[in-house]
Short mmCIF file of C-alpha atoms in Angstrom, two decimals:
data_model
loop_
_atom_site.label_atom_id
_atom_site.label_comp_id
_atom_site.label_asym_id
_atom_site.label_seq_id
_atom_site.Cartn_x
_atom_site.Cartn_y
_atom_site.Cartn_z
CA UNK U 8 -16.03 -18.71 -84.61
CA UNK U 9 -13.51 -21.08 -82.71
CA UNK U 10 -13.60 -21.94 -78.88
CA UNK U 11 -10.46 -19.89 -78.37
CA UNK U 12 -12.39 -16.29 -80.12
CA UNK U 13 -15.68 -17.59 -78.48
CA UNK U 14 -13.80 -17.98 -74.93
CA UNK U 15 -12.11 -14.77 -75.73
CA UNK U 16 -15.57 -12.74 -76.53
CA UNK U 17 -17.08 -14.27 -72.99
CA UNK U 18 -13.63 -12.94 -71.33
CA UNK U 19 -14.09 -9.70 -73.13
CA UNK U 20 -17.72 -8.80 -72.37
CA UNK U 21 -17.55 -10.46 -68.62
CA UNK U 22 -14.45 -7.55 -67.78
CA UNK U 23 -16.93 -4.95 -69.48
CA UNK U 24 -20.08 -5.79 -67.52
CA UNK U 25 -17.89 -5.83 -64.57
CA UNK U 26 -16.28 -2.45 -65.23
CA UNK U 27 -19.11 -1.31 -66.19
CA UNK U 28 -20.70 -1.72 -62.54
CA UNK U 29 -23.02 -4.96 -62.89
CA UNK U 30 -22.90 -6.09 -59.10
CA UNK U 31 -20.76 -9.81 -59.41
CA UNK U 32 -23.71 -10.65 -57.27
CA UNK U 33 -26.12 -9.96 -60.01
CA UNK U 34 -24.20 -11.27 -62.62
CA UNK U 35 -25.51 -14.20 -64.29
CA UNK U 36 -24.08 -16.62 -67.26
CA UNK U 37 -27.28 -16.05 -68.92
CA UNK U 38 -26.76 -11.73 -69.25
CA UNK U 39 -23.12 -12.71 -69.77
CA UNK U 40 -23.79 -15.33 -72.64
CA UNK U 41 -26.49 -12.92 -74.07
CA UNK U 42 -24.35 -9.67 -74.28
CA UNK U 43 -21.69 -11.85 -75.56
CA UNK U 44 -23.75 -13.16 -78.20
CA UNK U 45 -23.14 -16.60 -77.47
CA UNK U 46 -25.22 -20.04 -76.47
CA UNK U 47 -25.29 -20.26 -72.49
CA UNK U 48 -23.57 -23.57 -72.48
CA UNK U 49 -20.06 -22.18 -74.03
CA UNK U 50 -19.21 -20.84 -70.77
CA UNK U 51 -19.36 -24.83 -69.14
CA UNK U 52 -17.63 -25.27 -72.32
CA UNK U 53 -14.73 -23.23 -72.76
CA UNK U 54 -14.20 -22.55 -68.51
CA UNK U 55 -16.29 -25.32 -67.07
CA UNK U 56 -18.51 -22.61 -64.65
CA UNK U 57 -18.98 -19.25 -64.75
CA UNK U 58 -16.77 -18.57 -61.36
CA UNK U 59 -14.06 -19.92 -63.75
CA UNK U 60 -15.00 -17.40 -66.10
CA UNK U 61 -15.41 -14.72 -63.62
CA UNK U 62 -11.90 -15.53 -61.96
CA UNK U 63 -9.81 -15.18 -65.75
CA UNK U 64 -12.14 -11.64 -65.92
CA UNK U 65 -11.24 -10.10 -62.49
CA UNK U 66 -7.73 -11.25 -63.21
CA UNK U 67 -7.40 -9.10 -66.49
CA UNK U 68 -8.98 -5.86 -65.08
CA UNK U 69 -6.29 -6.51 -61.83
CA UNK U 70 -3.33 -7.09 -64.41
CA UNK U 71 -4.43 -4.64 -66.32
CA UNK U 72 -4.72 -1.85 -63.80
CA UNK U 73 -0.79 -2.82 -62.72
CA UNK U 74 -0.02 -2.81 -66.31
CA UNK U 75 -1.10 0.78 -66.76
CA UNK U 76 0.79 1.58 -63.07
CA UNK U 77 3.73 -0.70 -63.35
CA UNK U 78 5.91 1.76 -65.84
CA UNK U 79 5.13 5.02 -64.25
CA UNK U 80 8.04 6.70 -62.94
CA UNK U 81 8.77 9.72 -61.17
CA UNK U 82 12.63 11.11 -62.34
CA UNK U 83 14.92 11.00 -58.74
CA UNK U 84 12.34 9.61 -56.63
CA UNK U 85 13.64 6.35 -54.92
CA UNK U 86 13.06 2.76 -55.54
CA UNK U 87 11.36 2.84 -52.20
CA UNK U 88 9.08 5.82 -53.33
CA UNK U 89 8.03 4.05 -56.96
CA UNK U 90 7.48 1.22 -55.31
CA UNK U 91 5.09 3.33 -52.75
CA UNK U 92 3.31 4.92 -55.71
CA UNK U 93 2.89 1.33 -57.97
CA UNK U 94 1.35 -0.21 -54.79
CA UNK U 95 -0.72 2.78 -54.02
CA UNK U 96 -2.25 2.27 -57.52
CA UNK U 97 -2.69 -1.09 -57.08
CA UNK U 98 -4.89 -0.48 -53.51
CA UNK U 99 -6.63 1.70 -55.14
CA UNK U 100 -7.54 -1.00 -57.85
CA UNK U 101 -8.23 -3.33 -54.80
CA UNK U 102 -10.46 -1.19 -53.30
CA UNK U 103 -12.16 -0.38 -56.55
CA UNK U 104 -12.72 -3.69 -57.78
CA UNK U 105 -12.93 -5.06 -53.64
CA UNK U 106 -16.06 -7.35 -54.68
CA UNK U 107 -14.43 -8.79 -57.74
CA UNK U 108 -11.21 -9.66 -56.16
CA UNK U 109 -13.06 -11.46 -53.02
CA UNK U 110 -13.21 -14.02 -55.74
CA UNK U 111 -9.77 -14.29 -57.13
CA UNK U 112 -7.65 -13.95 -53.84
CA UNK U 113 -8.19 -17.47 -52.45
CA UNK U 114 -7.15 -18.88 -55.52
CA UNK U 115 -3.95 -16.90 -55.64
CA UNK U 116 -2.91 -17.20 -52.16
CA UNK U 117 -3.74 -20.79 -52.01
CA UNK U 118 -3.49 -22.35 -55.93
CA UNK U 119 -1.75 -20.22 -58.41
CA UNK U 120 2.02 -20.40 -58.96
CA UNK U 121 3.39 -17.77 -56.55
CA UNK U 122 4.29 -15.16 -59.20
CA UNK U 123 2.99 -11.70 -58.12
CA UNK U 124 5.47 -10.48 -55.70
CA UNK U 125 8.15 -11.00 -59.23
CA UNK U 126 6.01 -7.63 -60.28
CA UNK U 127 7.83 -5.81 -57.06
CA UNK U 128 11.29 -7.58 -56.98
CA UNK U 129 12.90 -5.13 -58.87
CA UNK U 130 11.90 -2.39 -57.22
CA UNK U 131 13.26 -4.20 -53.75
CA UNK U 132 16.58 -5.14 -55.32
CA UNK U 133 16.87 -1.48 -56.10
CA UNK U 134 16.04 -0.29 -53.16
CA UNK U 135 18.46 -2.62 -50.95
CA UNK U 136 21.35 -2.84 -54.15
CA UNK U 137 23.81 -5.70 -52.62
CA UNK U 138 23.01 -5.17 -49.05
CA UNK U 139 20.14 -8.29 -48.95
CA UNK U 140 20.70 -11.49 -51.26
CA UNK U 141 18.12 -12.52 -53.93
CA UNK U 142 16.25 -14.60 -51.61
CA UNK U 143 16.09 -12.07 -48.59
CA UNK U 144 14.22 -9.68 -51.53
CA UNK U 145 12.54 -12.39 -52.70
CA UNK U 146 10.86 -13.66 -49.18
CA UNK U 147 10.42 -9.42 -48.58
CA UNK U 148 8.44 -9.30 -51.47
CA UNK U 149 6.32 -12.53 -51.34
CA UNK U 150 5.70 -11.12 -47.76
CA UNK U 151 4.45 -7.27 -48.94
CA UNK U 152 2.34 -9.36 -51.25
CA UNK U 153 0.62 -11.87 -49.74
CA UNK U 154 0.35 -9.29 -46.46
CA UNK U 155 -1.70 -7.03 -48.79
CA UNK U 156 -3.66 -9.82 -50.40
CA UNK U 157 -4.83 -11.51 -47.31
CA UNK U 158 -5.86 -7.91 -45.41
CA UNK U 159 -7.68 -7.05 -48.18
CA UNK U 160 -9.70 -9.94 -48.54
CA UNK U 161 -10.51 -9.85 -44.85
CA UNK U 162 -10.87 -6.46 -44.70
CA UNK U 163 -13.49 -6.07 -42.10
CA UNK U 164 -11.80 -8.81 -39.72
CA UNK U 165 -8.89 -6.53 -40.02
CA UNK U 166 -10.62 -3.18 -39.38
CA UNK U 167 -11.94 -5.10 -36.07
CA UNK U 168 -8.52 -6.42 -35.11
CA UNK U 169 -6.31 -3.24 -36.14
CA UNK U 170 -8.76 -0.38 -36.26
CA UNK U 171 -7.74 0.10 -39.62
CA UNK U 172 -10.02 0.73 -42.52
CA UNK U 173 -8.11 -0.76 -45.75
CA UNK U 174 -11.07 0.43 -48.15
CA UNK U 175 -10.77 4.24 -46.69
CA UNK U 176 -8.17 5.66 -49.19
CA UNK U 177 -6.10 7.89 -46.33
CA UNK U 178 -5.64 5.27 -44.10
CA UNK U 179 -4.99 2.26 -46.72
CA UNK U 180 -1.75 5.23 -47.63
CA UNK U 181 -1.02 4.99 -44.44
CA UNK U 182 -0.62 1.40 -43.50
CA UNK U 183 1.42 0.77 -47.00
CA UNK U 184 3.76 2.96 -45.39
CA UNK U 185 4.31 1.29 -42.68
CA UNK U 186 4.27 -1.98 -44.53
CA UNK U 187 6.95 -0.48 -46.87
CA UNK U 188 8.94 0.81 -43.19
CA UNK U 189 8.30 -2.48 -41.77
CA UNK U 190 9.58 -4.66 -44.87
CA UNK U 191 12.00 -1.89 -46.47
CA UNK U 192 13.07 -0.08 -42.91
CA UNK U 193 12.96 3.52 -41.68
CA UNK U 194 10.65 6.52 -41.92
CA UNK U 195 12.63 7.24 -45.54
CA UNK U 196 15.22 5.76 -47.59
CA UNK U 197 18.16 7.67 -45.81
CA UNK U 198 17.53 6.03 -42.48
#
C-alpha cells in the first residue's frame, strides 16, 4: 500500500468514525489507526498529528454536505431564495457537525486561501445582475461567509451578545434571513 492509499484509508475511516458519532473528544489516533488497519505512526507520517488528520476529515464531510446541497434547485425561485435554501443546508451541516467544525474554522478564517465565499458568488451575481461590480459581490460574499463562520464558532458568545441561538434550527432560519436582507437588501427580492 503507498502513503497516498494509506493517507487516503486514515482520511476515509476518520470521516466514518466521525459520522458515525465517535465524540472528536474521544477520538484517539490509536482507534483511528486500528479501524483503519494501519501502524499508529502513519498518521505523524502522512499528516504530521492527528488534528491534521482530523482537520482534512471535518473538511470532506463539510464539502461534502455543500456538494450534495450546492446543485439543488427549485424551478422560478430566485437567486436570492437558492441561495437561502444552499445556506440553510449548510447551517444545518454546521450545526450537525458543530464539534467537528470548532476545529476547522480557525484555520479557515485565519490560514486557508480565502476560497469559500467563490461557492456563493454566483448566486450573488445573479441576484444583483449588473447593478453591483464583481468586487462589490465579491466583498458581499466573503462577508455572508466569514459572518456565518465566525458566529458559529462562537456560538454561545453570540447567543449572550444577540440573544440568538445559532444551533436552534428556527432561529438559525431566521437570522440567515436577515443576513441575506442585510447583505442582499429588502424583506424579498422585489423590494
Amino acid at each position: 500500500m503507498t502513503n497516498q492509499d494509506t493517507s487516503r484509508k486514515l482520511i476515509d475511516t476518520t470521516k466514518r468514525l466521525l459520522t458515525d458519532g465517535t465524540p472528536l473528544e474521544s477520538l484517539t489516533a490509536r482507534q483511528i489507526s486500528s479501524e483503519a488497519e494501519t501502524n499508529l505512526a502513519m498518521i505523524n507520517y502522512c499528516f504530521k498529528s492527528k488534528d491534521a488528520l482530523l482537520k482534512i476529515a471535518v473538511d470532506e464531510i463539510i464539502a461534502e454536505e455543500f456538494e450534495r446541497h450546492c446543485h439543488i434547485v427549485t424551478l422560478g425561485s430566485s437567486a436570492k431564495e437558492q441561495l437561502r435554501e444552499l445556506l440553510l443546508h449548510i447551517c444545518s451541516a454546521m450545526i450537525k457537525y458543530r464539534e467537528l467544525t470548532k476545529l476547522s474554522i480557525p484555520y479557515l478564517m485565519l490560514n486557508d486561501e480565502i476560497s469559500l465565499p467563490l461557492d456563493i458568488l454566483p448566486y450573488i451575481k445573479m441576484h444583483f445582475g449588473a447593478t453591483k461590480s464583481e468586487t462589490d459581490c465579491r466583498v458581499i460574499a466573503f462577508q455572508m461567509v466569514y459572518t456565518m463562520q465566525l458566529i458559529f464558532y462562537r456560538a454561545e458568545d453570540f447567543l449572550k451578545y444577540s440573544g440568538i441561538n445559532i444551533c436552534d434550527a428556527q432561529q438559525m432560519q431566521n437570522f440567515l434571513d436577515m443576513q441575506l436582507n442585510l447583505f442582499l437588501g429588502g424583506i424579498n427580492d422585489e423590494e
